[in-house]
Coordinates of C-alpha atoms and ligand atoms in Angstrom, one line a residue:
M555 CA -23.8 76.0 85.4
C556 CA -23.1 74.5 88.5
G557 CA -22.6 76.3 92.3
I558 CA -19.6 76.2 94.1
V559 CA -19.4 76.8 98.5
G560 CA -16.0 76.6 100.0
Y561 CA -16.1 77.6 103.8
V562 CA -13.0 77.3 106.1
G563 CA -12.7 79.2 110.1
P564 CA -13.5 78.1 113.8
R565 CA -17.9 76.0 113.0
A566 CA -18.7 73.1 111.8
A567 CA -18.0 73.6 107.9
L568 CA -21.3 71.8 107.1
D569 CA -23.8 74.4 109.0
V570 CA -22.2 76.9 105.9
L571 CA -21.2 74.8 103.5
V572 CA -25.4 72.8 103.2
P573 CA -27.5 76.3 104.3
G574 CA -24.8 77.7 101.6
L575 CA -25.4 75.2 98.6
E576 CA -29.0 75.9 99.2
G577 CA -28.7 79.8 98.3
L578 CA -27.7 78.2 95.1
E579 CA -29.9 75.4 94.0
Y580 CA -31.3 78.0 91.4
R581 CA -28.0 77.5 89.1
G582 CA -28.1 74.0 89.3
Y583 CA -30.1 70.5 91.1
D584 CA -29.3 68.0 89.4
S585 CA -26.4 67.0 92.0
A586 CA -24.8 67.8 95.2
G587 CA -21.9 66.9 97.7
V588 CA -19.2 67.9 99.4
A589 CA -15.5 68.0 101.5
L590 CA -13.8 68.3 104.3
I591 CA -10.9 67.9 105.9
G592 CA -11.2 67.0 109.5
A593 CA -9.8 65.1 112.3
G594 CA -10.1 62.2 109.6
G595 CA -8.5 63.2 107.2
L596 CA -10.3 64.3 103.9
T597 CA -15.1 62.8 103.5
V598 CA -16.8 63.4 100.5
T599 CA -20.3 62.9 100.5
K600 CA -22.1 63.2 97.2
T601 CA -25.6 62.0 95.6
A602 CA -27.1 62.4 92.8
G603 CA -30.5 64.5 93.3
R604 CA -31.2 67.8 94.9
M605 CA -30.0 69.3 98.3
A606 CA -32.8 67.2 100.0
D607 CA -30.8 64.4 99.4
L608 CA -27.5 64.7 100.3
V609 CA -28.4 66.8 104.1
A610 CA -31.2 62.6 104.2
A611 CA -27.4 62.0 103.0
L612 CA -24.7 63.7 105.7
D613 CA -27.9 63.1 107.8
A614 CA -27.3 58.8 107.9
E615 CA -23.6 59.4 108.0
P616 CA -22.6 62.7 109.5
I617 CA -19.6 64.0 108.5
T618 CA -16.9 67.0 110.5
G619 CA -14.4 69.1 110.1
S620 CA -14.1 73.2 109.6
V621 CA -12.7 73.7 106.2
G622 CA -14.8 72.5 103.4
I623 CA -16.4 73.5 99.4
G624 CA -19.2 72.2 98.7
H625 CA -20.8 72.0 94.8
T626 CA -24.7 71.5 93.9
R627 CA -24.3 71.0 90.5
W628 CA -25.5 72.0 86.8
A629 CA -24.7 69.4 84.6
T630 CA -22.1 69.3 81.8
H631 CA -20.1 66.7 80.9
G632 CA -21.8 63.0 81.6
A633 CA -25.0 62.1 83.1
P634 CA -26.0 64.1 86.4
T635 CA -25.1 60.4 88.3
T636 CA -23.3 60.3 92.0
G637 CA -20.2 59.5 90.7
N638 CA -20.1 62.0 88.1
A639 CA -21.7 64.9 91.0
H640 CA -18.3 66.8 92.8
P641 CA -16.5 67.3 94.6
H642 CA -14.2 64.7 93.2
R643 CA -10.9 63.6 94.2
D644 CA -7.7 62.1 92.7
C645 CA -6.4 58.5 92.8
D646 CA -5.5 58.0 96.4
G647 CA -8.2 59.7 98.2
T648 CA -5.9 63.4 99.4
V649 CA -7.2 65.9 96.8
A650 CA -10.7 67.4 96.6
V651 CA -11.5 69.2 94.0
I652 CA -14.9 71.2 92.6
H653 CA -15.3 73.4 89.8
N654 CA -18.2 75.9 87.5
G655 CA -17.5 75.7 83.9
I656 CA -16.0 73.7 81.1
V657 CA -12.6 72.4 80.9
E658 CA -11.8 72.3 77.3
N659 CA -9.0 70.4 76.5
W660 CA -11.0 68.2 79.2
A661 CA -10.2 64.8 76.8
A662 CA -6.0 65.0 76.1
L663 CA -5.6 66.0 79.3
R664 CA -7.8 62.5 80.8
A665 CA -6.1 60.5 78.6
K666 CA -2.4 61.2 79.3
L667 CA -2.9 60.7 83.2
I668 CA -4.7 57.8 82.0
A669 CA -1.8 56.7 80.5
N670 CA 0.7 57.8 83.0
G671 CA -1.8 55.5 85.3
H672 CA -4.5 57.9 87.2
E673 CA -7.3 55.9 87.3
F674 CA -10.7 58.0 87.2
A675 CA -13.7 57.4 88.5
S676 CA -16.4 59.9 86.5
D677 CA -16.7 60.8 83.5
T678 CA -16.8 63.8 84.4
D679 CA -13.6 67.1 82.7
T680 CA -13.5 67.4 86.2
E681 CA -11.8 65.1 87.9
V682 CA -8.6 65.7 85.6
I683 CA -7.5 68.4 88.0
A684 CA -7.4 66.6 91.0
H685 CA -5.5 64.0 89.5
L686 CA -3.2 67.0 88.0
V687 CA -3.3 68.3 91.4
E688 CA -2.1 65.4 92.9
D689 CA 1.1 65.0 90.1
R690 CA 2.0 68.2 91.5
A691 CA 2.3 66.9 95.6
D692 CA 5.6 68.0 96.3
M693 CA 4.3 71.8 95.0
D694 CA 2.4 74.1 97.0
L695 CA -1.4 74.2 97.0
A696 CA -1.5 76.7 95.4
D697 CA 2.2 76.5 92.9
A698 CA 0.3 73.2 91.9
V699 CA -2.9 74.7 90.9
R700 CA -1.8 78.1 89.2
D701 CA 0.5 75.4 87.3
V702 CA -2.9 73.4 87.0
M703 CA -4.7 76.5 85.4
K704 CA -2.2 76.8 83.0
L705 CA -2.7 74.2 81.7
A706 CA -6.9 73.6 81.7
D707 CA -8.2 75.6 78.9
G708 CA -11.6 77.2 79.4
S709 CA -14.1 78.1 82.0
L710 CA -13.0 77.1 85.0
A711 CA -14.2 78.0 88.7
I712 CA -12.3 75.6 90.9
A713 CA -11.8 75.3 94.7
V714 CA -8.7 72.8 96.3
V715 CA -8.4 71.4 99.6
R716 CA -5.6 69.0 100.2
T717 CA -4.9 66.3 103.5
D718 CA -1.3 67.8 103.7
E719 CA -2.5 71.8 104.1
P720 CA -5.3 70.7 106.1
K721 CA -6.1 74.7 107.5
R722 CA -6.2 76.0 103.6
I723 CA -8.8 75.9 100.1
V724 CA -6.7 77.3 97.0
A725 CA -9.3 78.5 94.1
A726 CA -8.2 79.8 91.3
R727 CA -11.6 82.0 88.2
R728 CA -11.7 81.8 84.9
G729 CA -14.4 82.8 83.0
S730 CA -16.8 81.4 85.5
P731 CA -18.1 83.6 88.5
L732 CA -16.2 83.3 91.8
V733 CA -16.4 85.0 94.3
I734 CA -14.5 85.9 98.2
G735 CA -16.8 86.4 101.4
R736 CA -14.3 88.1 104.1
G737 CA -15.6 86.7 108.3
D738 CA -14.3 87.7 111.0
G739 CA -11.9 84.3 111.3
E740 CA -13.1 83.1 109.2
N741 CA -13.0 83.6 105.2
F742 CA -15.1 81.8 102.9
L743 CA -15.6 81.3 98.7
A744 CA -19.0 81.1 96.3
S745 CA -20.0 81.1 93.0
D746 CA -22.9 83.9 93.6
I747 CA -23.0 86.6 97.2
P748 CA -26.5 84.4 98.2
A749 CA -23.6 81.3 99.6
F750 CA -22.7 83.3 102.6
L751 CA -24.4 86.7 102.5
R752 CA -25.5 85.2 105.9
H753 CA -22.5 84.8 107.2
T754 CA -21.0 88.3 105.8
K755 CA -21.4 91.1 103.9
K756 CA -17.9 92.1 102.8
V757 CA -17.1 90.2 99.5
I758 CA -14.6 90.0 97.0
A759 CA -15.2 89.9 93.2
V760 CA -12.6 87.7 91.7
D761 CA -10.3 88.5 88.9
D762 CA -10.0 86.0 85.8
D763 CA -6.4 84.7 85.4
R764 CA -6.4 84.4 89.7
V765 CA -5.5 82.5 92.0
V766 CA -6.7 82.9 95.7
D767 CA -4.9 82.0 98.9
L768 CA -8.0 81.0 101.9
T769 CA -7.9 80.6 105.3
A770 CA -9.8 81.4 108.3
E771 CA -7.1 84.5 108.9
S772 CA -5.8 85.4 105.5
I773 CA -7.0 85.7 101.6
V774 CA -3.7 86.1 99.2
I775 CA -5.5 86.6 95.5
T776 CA -2.2 86.2 93.0
D777 CA -1.9 86.3 88.8
L778 CA -0.4 83.1 87.1
D779 CA 2.7 83.5 87.7
G780 CA 2.5 84.1 91.5
N781 CA 3.0 87.5 91.6
E782 CA 0.2 89.0 94.6
T783 CA -2.9 90.7 93.0
P784 CA -4.6 94.9 94.8
I785 CA -8.0 93.0 96.4
S786 CA -11.2 95.4 96.6
E787 CA -13.8 94.7 98.2
R788 CA -16.6 96.0 99.1
E789 CA -20.1 96.1 101.4
I790 CA -22.7 94.7 99.9
E791 CA -26.9 96.1 100.6
W792 CA -28.9 93.0 99.5
D793 CA -31.1 91.0 101.4
L794 CA -30.1 87.4 101.1
E795 CA -34.2 86.8 98.5
A796 CA -32.1 89.9 96.3
A797 CA -29.1 88.7 96.6
E798 CA -30.3 85.0 94.1
K799 CA -31.8 87.5 91.8
G800 CA -28.8 88.9 91.0
G801 CA -29.6 91.3 92.2
Y802 CA -32.2 91.8 89.5
P803 CA -36.3 92.6 90.6
T804 CA -37.2 89.2 89.3
F805 CA -35.8 85.9 87.9
M806 CA -36.6 86.7 84.5
L807 CA -34.7 90.5 84.4
K808 CA -31.8 88.2 85.6
E809 CA -32.1 85.8 83.0
I810 CA -33.0 88.6 80.1
N811 CA -29.2 90.6 81.4
E812 CA -27.5 87.4 81.3
Q813 CA -28.1 86.0 77.8
P814 CA -25.0 87.1 76.7
T815 CA -23.4 84.7 79.2
A816 CA -26.0 82.1 78.2
I817 CA -24.9 82.3 74.4
T818 CA -20.6 82.5 75.3
D819 CA -20.9 79.3 77.7
T820 CA -23.4 78.0 74.3
L821 CA -20.7 78.2 72.3
R822 CA -17.6 77.3 73.9
G823 CA -15.7 74.4 72.3
R824 CA -18.5 74.2 69.8
I825 CA -16.1 76.0 67.3
D826 CA -12.2 75.3 66.7
G827 CA -9.3 77.6 65.5
T828 CA -9.5 77.1 62.4
G829 CA -13.6 78.6 62.6
R830 CA -14.7 75.1 62.6
I831 CA -17.5 73.6 63.9
E832 CA -17.5 70.5 66.1
F833 CA -19.7 68.9 68.4
S834 CA -18.4 66.7 70.1
E835 CA -20.7 64.8 71.8
L836 CA -23.6 65.2 68.9
E837 CA -23.0 61.0 68.1
L838 CA -24.5 61.5 64.8
D839 CA -22.3 59.6 62.1
N840 CA -21.8 61.7 59.6
K841 CA -22.9 59.0 56.9
I842 CA -26.2 60.2 58.5
I843 CA -26.4 63.7 58.1
R844 CA -25.1 62.7 54.6
M845 CA -28.1 60.2 53.7
I846 CA -31.3 62.4 55.1
D847 CA -33.2 63.6 52.4
K848 CA -35.4 65.5 54.7
V849 CA -36.0 67.1 58.6
F850 CA -38.5 67.9 60.6
V851 CA -38.2 70.5 63.4
I852 CA -40.9 69.6 66.0
A853 CA -41.4 71.6 69.5
C854 CA -44.2 73.9 71.6
G855 CA -44.5 77.2 72.7
T856 CA -41.4 79.1 72.7
S857 CA -39.6 76.3 71.3
Y858 CA -41.3 76.4 68.6
H859 CA -40.7 79.9 67.3
A860 CA -36.7 78.4 67.4
A861 CA -38.9 75.8 65.2
M862 CA -39.5 78.3 62.6
M863 CA -36.4 79.7 63.0
A864 CA -34.3 76.6 62.5
K865 CA -36.8 76.5 59.1
Y866 CA -35.0 79.3 57.3
A867 CA -31.6 78.6 58.6
I868 CA -31.7 74.4 57.6
E869 CA -33.1 75.0 54.1
R870 CA -31.2 78.7 53.4
W871 CA -27.9 76.8 53.9
T872 CA -28.5 73.2 53.3
R873 CA -31.1 72.9 50.8
L874 CA -32.4 70.0 52.2
P875 CA -36.8 70.5 52.7
V876 CA -37.5 71.1 56.3
E877 CA -40.6 70.9 57.7
I878 CA -41.5 72.2 61.3
D879 CA -43.9 71.3 63.5
I880 CA -46.3 72.1 67.0
A881 CA -45.7 68.9 68.7
S882 CA -49.1 68.3 70.1
E883 CA -50.2 68.2 65.9
F884 CA -47.2 66.2 64.6
R885 CA -48.2 63.0 64.8
Y886 CA -52.2 63.7 63.9
R887 CA -51.5 64.3 60.8
D888 CA -49.3 61.3 59.5
P889 CA -46.4 63.3 58.7
V890 CA -44.5 60.8 56.2
L891 CA -41.0 59.3 57.9
D892 CA -38.8 57.2 56.8
D893 CA -35.1 56.5 57.4
R894 CA -34.0 59.0 55.6
S895 CA -35.7 62.1 57.8
L896 CA -34.0 63.8 60.4
V897 CA -36.1 64.9 63.0
I898 CA -34.8 67.9 65.5
G899 CA -36.7 68.0 69.0
I900 CA -36.6 71.2 70.8
S901 CA -37.2 71.4 74.7
Q902 CA -35.3 73.4 76.9
S903 CA -36.8 71.4 79.6
G904 CA -36.5 67.8 78.0
E905 CA -39.6 66.8 79.5
T906 CA -42.5 68.7 77.4
I907 CA -44.4 65.8 76.6
D908 CA -46.0 66.7 73.1
T909 CA -42.6 66.6 72.2
L910 CA -40.9 63.4 73.9
A911 CA -44.3 61.6 72.5
A912 CA -43.8 62.8 69.2
I913 CA -39.8 61.6 68.7
R914 CA -41.0 58.9 70.0
Y915 CA -43.4 58.5 67.2
A916 CA -40.9 59.6 64.4
K917 CA -38.2 56.9 66.3
A918 CA -40.3 54.3 65.1
Q919 CA -40.8 55.5 61.9
G920 CA -37.8 55.1 61.7
A921 CA -35.9 58.8 61.6
T922 CA -33.1 59.5 63.3
V923 CA -33.9 61.9 66.2
V924 CA -31.3 65.0 67.7
G925 CA -32.4 66.0 70.2
L926 CA -31.9 69.7 71.4
S927 CA -32.6 70.6 75.2
N928 CA -31.0 72.6 78.3
V929 CA -31.3 69.6 80.5
V930 CA -28.8 67.0 80.7
D931 CA -29.8 63.3 80.9
S932 CA -33.7 65.0 80.6
A933 CA -36.0 62.4 78.5
L934 CA -35.9 64.2 75.6
A935 CA -32.1 63.9 76.0
R936 CA -31.9 60.0 76.5
D937 CA -34.9 59.7 73.9
A938 CA -33.1 61.0 71.0
D939 CA -30.0 59.2 68.7
A940 CA -28.4 61.9 69.4
V941 CA -28.2 66.2 71.8
L942 CA -27.2 68.6 71.4
Y943 CA -27.4 70.9 74.7
T944 CA -27.6 75.3 74.8
R945 CA -26.2 75.3 78.1
C946 CA -27.8 78.2 80.0
G947 CA -28.1 76.8 83.7
P948 CA -31.3 76.6 85.8
E949 CA -33.7 79.4 84.0
I950 CA -36.6 80.3 86.8
G951 CA -38.8 83.2 85.0
V952 CA -41.2 80.3 83.5
A953 CA -40.5 83.2 80.3
A954 CA -38.4 81.3 78.7
T955 CA -36.0 83.7 78.2
K956 CA -31.7 82.6 78.1
T957 CA -33.6 79.3 76.9
F958 CA -35.3 80.7 73.7
T959 CA -31.3 82.8 72.3
T960 CA -29.7 79.9 73.1
Q961 CA -32.1 77.6 70.9
L962 CA -31.3 79.5 68.3
V963 CA -27.7 80.0 68.6
M964 CA -27.8 76.3 68.4
L965 CA -30.1 76.1 65.7
Q966 CA -27.8 77.8 63.2
L967 CA -24.6 76.4 64.8
F968 CA -26.2 73.0 63.4
G969 CA -28.0 74.5 60.1
L970 CA -24.0 75.7 59.3
Y971 CA -23.0 71.9 60.2
L972 CA -25.4 70.3 58.7
A973 CA -23.8 72.8 55.3
Q974 CA -20.4 72.4 56.5
N975 CA -20.3 68.8 56.4
R976 CA -22.8 68.1 53.5
G977 CA -20.3 70.8 51.6
T978 CA -23.8 72.6 50.7
L979 CA -22.1 76.3 51.6
D980 CA -18.5 77.3 50.1
P981 CA -16.3 77.5 53.7
G982 CA -15.7 81.1 53.4
T983 CA -20.3 82.0 53.4
I984 CA -19.4 79.4 57.2
G985 CA -16.7 81.7 57.8
N986 CA -18.8 84.7 57.5
L987 CA -21.8 83.5 59.8
V988 CA -19.7 81.4 62.5
A989 CA -18.1 84.7 62.7
A990 CA -20.9 86.4 63.0
I991 CA -22.3 83.8 65.5
K992 CA -19.0 84.3 67.6
E993 CA -19.9 88.1 68.1
L994 CA -23.2 87.6 69.6
P995 CA -22.0 87.7 73.5
Q996 CA -21.2 91.3 71.6
T997 CA -24.0 92.2 70.1
V998 CA -26.5 90.4 72.3
E999 CA -24.3 93.0 75.1
R1000 CA -25.2 95.9 73.3
A1001 CA -29.1 95.5 72.8
L1002 CA -29.8 95.2 76.5
Q1003 CA -28.9 98.9 76.6
L1004 CA -32.1 99.0 75.1
E1005 CA -34.2 99.0 78.3
D1006 CA -34.4 102.0 79.6
Q1007 CA -35.9 103.2 76.2
I1008 CA -38.0 100.6 75.6
R1009 CA -39.1 100.7 79.3
G1010 CA -39.7 104.7 78.5
M1011 CA -42.1 104.2 75.3
T1012 CA -44.3 100.9 77.0
G1013 CA -45.5 103.5 80.1
E1014 CA -48.1 104.7 78.6
W1015 CA -49.7 100.6 76.7
A1016 CA -50.1 99.5 80.5
D1017 CA -54.0 99.8 79.9
T1018 CA -53.7 99.0 75.7
R1019 CA -55.2 95.6 74.4
D1020 CA -54.2 95.8 71.6
F1021 CA -51.2 94.8 70.2
F1022 CA -49.6 93.0 66.4
F1023 CA -46.5 91.4 65.9
L1024 CA -45.8 91.8 62.2
G1025 CA -42.0 90.3 60.8
R1026 CA -41.3 88.3 57.2
A1027 CA -39.2 85.9 57.0
G1028 CA -36.6 85.7 60.1
D1029 CA -38.5 88.3 61.2
F1030 CA -41.2 86.8 61.5
P1031 CA -40.7 84.2 64.4
V1032 CA -39.0 86.8 65.8
A1033 CA -43.2 88.1 65.3
M1034 CA -45.1 84.6 67.3
E1035 CA -41.8 85.1 69.7
G1036 CA -42.7 88.8 71.3
A1037 CA -46.6 88.2 71.1
L1038 CA -46.0 85.3 73.1
K1039 CA -44.2 87.0 75.3
L1040 CA -46.6 89.6 75.7
K1041 CA -49.1 87.3 76.3
E1042 CA -48.2 85.3 78.5
I1043 CA -46.0 87.1 81.1
A1044 CA -49.1 90.6 80.3
Y1045 CA -52.3 89.0 79.6
V1046 CA -52.1 91.2 77.2
R1047 CA -54.1 89.8 74.0
A1048 CA -51.2 89.8 71.2
E1049 CA -51.1 88.3 68.1
G1050 CA -48.0 87.5 66.1
Y1051 CA -48.6 87.6 62.3
P1052 CA -46.8 87.8 59.0
A1053 CA -46.7 91.2 57.7
G1054 CA -48.0 90.6 54.2
E1055 CA -51.1 88.5 55.6
M1056 CA -52.4 90.7 56.9
K1057 CA -54.3 92.4 54.5
H1058 CA -55.8 88.3 53.4
G1059 CA -57.8 89.9 57.2
P1060 CA -57.2 91.0 60.7
I1061 CA -55.8 94.0 58.6
S1062 CA -59.5 94.8 59.3
L1063 CA -58.5 95.1 63.5
I1064 CA -56.1 97.6 62.7
E1065 CA -57.1 100.9 64.1
K1066 CA -55.6 103.8 66.2
G1067 CA -55.2 102.5 70.0
V1068 CA -54.0 99.7 68.1
V1069 CA -49.7 99.2 68.9
V1070 CA -48.0 96.8 66.1
I1071 CA -44.7 95.5 66.5
G1072 CA -42.8 95.5 62.8
I1073 CA -39.7 93.6 62.8
A1074 CA -37.5 94.5 60.0
T1075 CA -33.4 93.3 60.0
D1076 CA -34.0 90.2 57.4
S1077 CA -33.0 92.9 54.5
H1078 CA -34.4 90.5 51.9
V1079 CA -37.9 91.3 52.7
R1080 CA -37.3 94.9 54.6
A1081 CA -38.5 97.0 52.3
K1082 CA -41.5 94.9 51.4
T1083 CA -41.6 94.4 55.7
L1084 CA -41.9 98.4 55.8
S1085 CA -44.7 98.9 52.5
N1086 CA -46.6 97.1 55.3
M1087 CA -46.5 98.7 57.7
E1088 CA -47.4 101.7 55.8
E1089 CA -51.0 100.1 55.2
M1090 CA -51.1 99.3 59.4
K1091 CA -50.1 103.1 59.9
A1092 CA -52.6 104.8 56.7
R1093 CA -55.4 102.4 59.2
G1094 CA -54.5 104.1 62.6
G1095 CA -52.0 102.3 64.9
T1096 CA -49.6 102.9 66.3
I1097 CA -46.7 101.7 65.2
V1098 CA -42.6 100.4 66.2
M1099 CA -40.3 99.4 63.7
V1100 CA -37.2 96.8 65.3
V1101 CA -34.3 97.5 62.3
E1102 CA -30.5 97.0 61.8
E1103 CA -28.0 100.4 64.0
G1104 CA -28.0 102.5 61.1
D1105 CA -32.0 102.1 58.8
E1106 CA -33.5 104.1 61.4
D1107 CA -34.0 106.8 58.6
E1108 CA -35.1 104.4 56.1
V1109 CA -38.1 103.6 58.8
A1110 CA -38.2 106.8 60.8
S1111 CA -41.8 108.5 58.3
V1112 CA -43.3 105.1 59.7
A1113 CA -42.6 104.9 62.5
D1114 CA -43.7 106.7 66.0
H1115 CA -41.1 104.4 68.1
V1116 CA -38.3 103.2 66.7
I1117 CA -36.1 100.2 68.7
A1118 CA -32.4 99.8 66.6
V1119 CA -30.5 96.2 67.4
P1120 CA -26.8 95.8 66.4
N1121 CA -26.0 94.6 63.2
S1122 CA -25.4 90.7 62.5
P1123 CA -26.3 89.1 59.0
D1124 CA -29.3 88.5 58.6
L1125 CA -31.0 85.9 60.2
I1126 CA -28.2 85.3 62.8
C1127 CA -29.8 88.8 63.2
I1128 CA -32.2 87.8 64.8
V1129 CA -31.5 86.9 67.6
N1130 CA -30.4 90.5 69.0
A1131 CA -34.3 91.4 67.7
V1132 CA -35.6 89.1 70.5
V1133 CA -34.5 90.9 73.3
P1134 CA -35.7 94.2 72.8
L1135 CA -39.2 92.2 72.5
Q1136 CA -38.3 90.3 76.0
F1137 CA -38.4 94.1 77.9
L1138 CA -41.5 95.1 76.4
A1139 CA -43.2 92.0 77.9
Y1140 CA -42.0 92.3 81.1
H1141 CA -42.0 96.0 80.7
I1142 CA -46.0 96.6 80.4
A1143 CA -46.1 93.3 82.4
N1144 CA -44.0 95.0 85.5
A1145 CA -46.0 98.5 84.7
K1146 CA -49.4 95.9 85.5
G1147 CA -47.6 94.4 89.1
L1148 CA -47.7 91.6 87.1
D1149 CA -45.7 88.6 88.5
V1150 CA -43.8 87.7 85.7
D1151 CA -42.0 84.5 88.1
K1152 CA -44.4 83.0 88.0
P1153 CA -47.8 83.9 85.6
R1154 CA -51.3 82.7 86.4
N1155 CA -52.4 79.5 84.6
L1156 CA -48.6 78.8 83.0
A1157 CA -46.3 75.7 84.7
K1158 CA -41.8 75.6 83.9
T1159 CA -42.3 72.6 82.4
V1160 CA -45.7 71.2 80.7
T1161 CA -45.7 67.0 81.3
V1162 CA -49.6 66.7 80.0
E1163 CA -50.6 66.2 76.9
Ligands
F6R1439 C1 -42.7 80.3 76.7 C2 -42.6 79.5 77.1 C3 -43.8 77.8 76.4 C4 -42.8 76.7 76.4 C5 -43.3 75.6 75.6 C6 -42.3 74.3 76.0 O1 -42.1 81.3 77.5 O2 -42.2 78.7 78.2 O3 -44.3 77.9 75.2 O4 -41.5 77.3 75.5 O5 -43.9 74.8 77.4 O6 -41.1 74.1 77.2 P1 -39.8 73.1 76.3 O7 -39.1 74.2 75.9 O8 -39.7 73.0 77.6 O9 -40.5 71.9 75.5

C-alpha cells in the first residue's frame, strides 16, 4: 500500500503535492518522492525515510513546476532505499512514473527490457512501467499508457508524466485505489481523498481498467481501447480528519473493514494459474524444506495467536512436529534446536524486541529462520534467513486486526506450501484448500455484514466485567484473540480458554452475569465444544455461539445469541470467525466511550524486553 498524488494547474505543484503526501502518510512512510515538469524539464527529488526527510531535501535544493506527481511508499519489491523510492524514470529521464500496487509479471517484463538495452536504476517492479512508456515515445501519452496497462498484470494505480507533454498527467487504475479531484482551472489525482480535500470536494472515482487524461482544464476517462467512458462526480462532505479514516470514525474500524482488500493483496502473485503456491521472495532452498524435521513458531500477543493456528495447520498438513512459543519465554526454556529445525518468527511490525531476540537465539543454535512481517526490510526481515510479507499497508490502530487475519492466511498458505514441497498432502486436497483460501476476501467481506447484529447484542454489555472466550482445536486461537481484543481496547477482564479445560478449574467462575462466547467452526470438535457450552449455560452464563452458516439450529437451544459466519473448510474458516470478535471488542469499547485507536498503556511497536 502506497500513496500517490498528482497536480496540474497554475500553482506551484509542490504546494499541493507535499501536503497531499503528508495526508497520505498513513498509507506508507518508508520513502517518498516527487517529480515536477517545469521550465528546466523533468526534475525528481526522492528520499528514504519519512515525508520530513523529503521536505528537508526539497528545502535544501528547491525545484519548481506546475505539473507534478508524488509518492509515499510502503515497500513491496525492493528495500525502502532512496533508489527504490518513487517516482521512477526511464533511461533518458523524459518519463516519470509513480505506482501503488504490484506488477505481478515485472520479472519477465524487466528481463525483456534489459535484453532490449534498457538500464534499470532500482529493484522495484514499478520501474518497468517507465521503460515500457519510454519504448512508446512516438505514441500519444494516453495511448502509450493504455498499451502498457494491457501488458502489465496485477494491481496498478499509476500516474505518468513525460517531458514532451508538459501540461498533462496520464493516470490509470486496476485494483489499487485512484480518485480524481476536479478543481477550477486545476485538477488533482490521488490514492485517497485526503490528499486534495483542502483544495476541492468534487471527487470522481475511477473504475478498474480506466485511463485518466488530466490537464488543468479537462478530465477525460477512457477504457483500455480508448473509448471515452462517462464520469460520475460527487461532492464530499467529510472534513480532513474523517477523510484520512476513509469516513470511518476510527482507524480500527477502517482497518477491520480493509481486511478483504488486505487478504487480496497478500494473496496476489502467490498462487499460480494451476493452483500451485509460489513464494518468489522466499529465498529458501527446497533442500532445506525437505530436510527440516521440526518447526518452532515464535511470536508475541496477537501474532502468537497466529502461531497457535500455524501449529494446527502445519502439523495437520505436513505431519511435522510443531512447537509454539511466546517469544519472551523461548530462550529461557533452553529449547532443543539444531540445523534441521525451522523457526518461524511472526511480527507484524518486525521490530518486537522479544521476537527478535528469540530468532537471533534460534539462528545461533543453527536453525533456519523464516520471518513473517508486514514491514519490508524490518529488523525481523533483515535478521531472518528468509522472509514472507503480509501486504496490509500500515496499521494505525494499536489493536492488530488486518495484520492478524493476513498472518493467518499467510501461515495457512505456508503450511500448504510445505505440504506441497514435501509431498505430504495429495494435490487434490491442497487444491481444495487453496481454492478456499482464495475465496477468503469474499467470505470475510460477508462476515463484515455481521457488524449491526453484534453492535445490537453488545449494547447491554457495556458494564459486564467478565467474559470467557472458549474454543477447541482451530477455534482456540480465535478464542484467545477475541479475549485479547476485548482486554486491550475495552479494559474488561476476558479469558480465552480451551473449552474442554474449563471443568478443571475456571468453571467455578461461571455464574449469572458472565458472558461466555463459544467458537465452534472447526467441525471435528464442534460437538464437544457444544457439550462444554451446555456446562456453561447450566451455571448461569449468557451464551454466545459463533458457528458456521447452516449450524444455527444445532446451537439454538444452548445459545442466547448466535453469530453465523460464512462457511470455509476447517482452519480456513477461523479467518471468518475472527471478524465478529473484532467487532464485539470494538463496540463494547465504543459504548464505553474509550479511545479504541490508542488504548491506555499500550504501544503499537514494543521495543523493550
Ligand atoms: C494486540 C497487539 C499486540 C501485538 C504484539 C506483537 O492487538 O497489537 O499484542 O500483537 O505486541 O506485535 P508484533 O506483531 O508487531 O510483533
